[in-house]
Tab-separated table of C-alpha atoms in Angstrom:
chain	number	residue	atom	x	y	z
A	1	UNK	CA	166.754	-149.895	66.620
A	2	UNK	CA	166.879	-152.272	69.637
A	3	UNK	CA	163.228	-153.199	69.401
A	4	UNK	CA	162.797	-155.985	70.258
A	5	UNK	CA	165.791	-155.906	72.597
A	6	UNK	CA	168.741	-158.203	72.131
A	7	UNK	CA	167.483	-160.238	75.086
A	8	UNK	CA	164.335	-161.693	73.570
A	9	UNK	CA	163.284	-163.374	76.837
A	10	UNK	CA	163.173	-159.985	78.541
A	11	UNK	CA	161.002	-158.648	75.740
A	12	UNK	CA	158.463	-161.507	75.912
A	13	UNK	CA	158.421	-161.411	79.711
A	14	UNK	CA	157.613	-157.694	79.697
A	15	UNK	CA	155.090	-158.181	76.901
A	16	UNK	CA	153.298	-160.965	78.812
A	17	UNK	CA	153.332	-158.850	81.971
A	18	UNK	CA	151.097	-156.290	80.326
A	19	UNK	CA	148.214	-158.760	80.586
A	20	UNK	CA	149.154	-160.325	83.888
A	21	UNK	CA	149.172	-164.086	84.443
A	22	UNK	CA	147.008	-165.946	81.977
A	23	UNK	CA	143.682	-166.973	83.479
A	24	UNK	CA	144.418	-165.166	86.739
A	25	UNK	CA	141.512	-163.574	88.601
A	26	UNK	CA	143.980	-161.593	90.717
A	27	UNK	CA	144.960	-159.089	88.065
A	28	UNK	CA	145.308	-155.525	89.272
A	29	UNK	CA	143.569	-153.495	86.523
A	30	UNK	CA	145.561	-150.380	87.397
A	31	UNK	CA	148.776	-152.149	86.411
A	32	UNK	CA	147.540	-153.601	83.135
A	33	UNK	CA	147.211	-152.019	79.738
A	34	UNK	CA	144.677	-152.358	76.986
A	35	UNK	CA	146.528	-152.838	73.750
A	36	UNK	CA	145.138	-152.481	70.250
A	37	UNK	CA	146.749	-152.487	66.826
A	38	UNK	CA	145.868	-150.573	63.672
A	39	UNK	CA	145.396	-153.456	61.242
A	40	UNK	CA	144.282	-157.054	61.041
A	41	UNK	CA	147.611	-158.357	59.697
A	42	UNK	CA	149.433	-157.112	62.808
A	43	UNK	CA	146.706	-158.535	65.043
A	44	UNK	CA	147.149	-161.959	63.448
A	45	UNK	CA	150.939	-161.734	63.621
A	46	UNK	CA	150.819	-161.028	67.366
A	47	UNK	CA	148.350	-163.877	67.886
A	48	UNK	CA	150.621	-166.256	65.988
A	49	UNK	CA	153.666	-165.200	68.002
A	50	UNK	CA	152.110	-164.853	71.445
A	51	UNK	CA	148.765	-166.656	71.484
A	52	UNK	CA	147.111	-163.393	72.542
A	53	UNK	CA	144.317	-161.776	70.543
A	54	UNK	CA	144.714	-158.070	69.902
A	55	UNK	CA	141.730	-155.992	68.862
A	56	UNK	CA	142.344	-153.714	65.951
A	57	UNK	CA	141.117	-150.207	65.405
A	58	UNK	CA	141.597	-148.766	61.964
A	59	UNK	CA	143.811	-145.715	61.859
A	60	UNK	CA	142.460	-142.380	60.670
A	61	UNK	CA	144.241	-139.322	59.406
A	62	UNK	CA	141.863	-136.787	60.915
A	63	UNK	CA	144.801	-134.925	62.497
A	64	UNK	CA	145.713	-133.630	59.024
A	65	UNK	CA	142.676	-131.362	58.914
A	66	UNK	CA	142.531	-132.213	55.212
A	67	UNK	CA	139.177	-132.356	53.429
A	68	UNK	CA	138.666	-133.131	49.759
A	69	UNK	CA	138.165	-129.857	47.859
A	70	UNK	CA	139.138	-130.517	44.241
A	71	UNK	CA	140.123	-127.493	42.186
A	72	UNK	CA	142.636	-129.258	39.922
A	73	UNK	CA	139.904	-131.164	38.104
A	74	UNK	CA	142.167	-132.595	35.399
A	75	UNK	CA	145.116	-133.470	37.661
A	76	UNK	CA	145.809	-136.778	39.384
A	77	UNK	CA	148.628	-136.824	41.938
A	78	UNK	CA	150.772	-139.967	41.894
A	79	UNK	CA	152.144	-140.451	45.405
A	80	UNK	CA	155.816	-141.404	45.543
A	81	UNK	CA	156.683	-144.949	46.570
A	82	UNK	CA	160.038	-146.567	47.458
A	83	UNK	CA	159.382	-149.426	45.049
A	84	UNK	CA	160.974	-150.339	41.755
A	85	UNK	CA	157.441	-150.119	40.331
A	86	UNK	CA	157.258	-146.356	40.823
A	87	UNK	CA	159.627	-145.367	37.982
A	88	UNK	CA	158.229	-148.181	35.837
A	89	UNK	CA	154.675	-146.958	36.415
A	90	UNK	CA	155.779	-143.404	35.692
A	91	UNK	CA	157.247	-144.481	32.363
A	92	UNK	CA	154.213	-146.613	31.436
A	93	UNK	CA	151.731	-143.828	32.184
A	94	UNK	CA	153.845	-141.296	30.250
A	95	UNK	CA	153.896	-143.599	27.210
A	96	UNK	CA	150.183	-144.285	27.534
A	97	UNK	CA	149.417	-140.563	27.696
A	98	UNK	CA	151.612	-139.863	24.629
A	99	UNK	CA	149.238	-142.064	22.659
A	100	UNK	CA	146.242	-140.130	23.973
A	101	UNK	CA	147.182	-136.442	23.714
A	102	UNK	CA	143.519	-135.389	23.789
A	103	UNK	CA	142.864	-137.208	27.096
A	104	UNK	CA	141.920	-134.559	29.682
A	105	UNK	CA	143.865	-135.995	32.633
A	106	UNK	CA	147.375	-134.980	33.678
A	107	UNK	CA	149.324	-137.280	36.024
A	108	UNK	CA	151.652	-135.367	38.331
A	109	UNK	CA	154.317	-137.588	39.900
A	110	UNK	CA	155.822	-136.630	43.230
A	111	UNK	CA	159.604	-136.563	43.305
A	112	UNK	CA	161.575	-138.692	45.784
A	113	UNK	CA	162.417	-135.944	48.282
A	114	UNK	CA	159.288	-133.881	47.681
A	115	UNK	CA	156.694	-133.036	50.309
A	116	UNK	CA	153.300	-131.546	49.595
A	117	UNK	CA	151.082	-129.720	52.060
A	118	UNK	CA	147.851	-131.554	52.909
A	119	UNK	CA	145.851	-128.547	51.726
A	120	UNK	CA	147.505	-128.880	48.308
A	121	UNK	CA	146.890	-132.648	48.077
A	122	UNK	CA	143.166	-132.074	48.698
A	123	UNK	CA	142.959	-130.003	45.482
A	124	UNK	CA	143.709	-132.937	43.148
A	125	UNK	CA	140.916	-134.811	41.409
A	126	UNK	CA	142.354	-138.073	42.782
A	127	UNK	CA	145.534	-139.612	44.157
A	128	UNK	CA	147.207	-142.726	42.766
A	129	UNK	CA	148.864	-144.749	45.504
A	130	UNK	CA	151.084	-147.817	45.047
A	131	UNK	CA	151.288	-149.101	48.632
A	132	UNK	CA	154.592	-150.466	49.921
A	133	UNK	CA	153.332	-151.397	53.396
A	134	UNK	CA	150.237	-153.142	54.715
A	135	UNK	CA	149.414	-150.314	57.128
A	136	UNK	CA	150.505	-147.243	55.226
A	137	UNK	CA	149.519	-144.092	57.111
A	138	UNK	CA	149.374	-142.175	53.842
A	139	UNK	CA	146.437	-144.381	52.828
A	140	UNK	CA	144.576	-143.650	56.073
A	141	UNK	CA	145.261	-139.914	55.762
A	142	UNK	CA	143.972	-139.704	52.196
A	143	UNK	CA	141.038	-142.017	52.859
A	144	UNK	CA	139.970	-140.029	55.929
A	145	UNK	CA	139.950	-136.868	53.799
A	146	UNK	CA	137.585	-138.596	51.322
A	147	UNK	CA	140.038	-138.148	48.474
A	148	UNK	CA	139.344	-140.559	45.593
A	149	UNK	CA	142.142	-143.137	45.543
A	150	UNK	CA	143.389	-145.062	42.538
A	151	UNK	CA	144.919	-148.285	43.851
A	152	UNK	CA	146.266	-151.452	42.218
A	153	UNK	CA	143.994	-154.485	42.016
A	154	UNK	CA	144.071	-156.854	45.011
A	155	UNK	CA	146.317	-159.434	43.320
A	156	UNK	CA	148.898	-156.696	42.643
A	157	UNK	CA	148.713	-155.385	46.189
A	158	UNK	CA	150.163	-158.636	47.526
A	159	UNK	CA	153.032	-158.415	45.050
A	160	UNK	CA	153.904	-154.874	46.089
A	161	UNK	CA	153.602	-155.452	49.820
A	162	UNK	CA	155.858	-158.498	49.838
A	163	UNK	CA	158.295	-157.610	47.056
A	164	UNK	CA	161.056	-156.782	49.560
A	165	UNK	CA	160.796	-160.184	51.226
A	166	UNK	CA	158.659	-159.169	54.189
A	167	UNK	CA	156.265	-156.503	55.231
A	168	UNK	CA	158.462	-153.435	55.269
A	169	UNK	CA	158.652	-153.252	59.063
A	170	UNK	CA	162.097	-152.214	60.229
A	171	UNK	CA	163.445	-151.468	56.785
A	172	UNK	CA	164.805	-148.112	55.730
A	173	UNK	CA	162.229	-146.326	53.643
A	174	UNK	CA	164.532	-145.004	50.917
């Protein structure tokens, strides 16, 4: 996707130019930018690579217009994930539920190519999310709508986020 460009020196030169010369009092504020990132991991990565601190501002999904309004009180939506764990989790939950036929919760798994309107998502009692990225916009969208989220424990989160060898930046999603 040519980002960063093939000529890495050009990239870092342009990147450094956003701030102007380090320690310079002669910076022209009209030619500089204020940069922020949406998560602490990215902030730390940029600091490690450039020596520059980036403030972070958590993302929100307010643009969705979604607000939690549960009407499917026995249904939990399981958000699709491009991880090997998704079909495994689907199978495990199905087997678990077979042993508990009286249990009043139904888990509805999204299909790979399926999309659901935000207004429909807001009707579920909760959403199960198996994150595959450290800054997943789906998380911010659901969280901003105040939808109850069922997430893996912290020690499992690290396994999911790094199972493809790196944070999923630059990889094809499916």
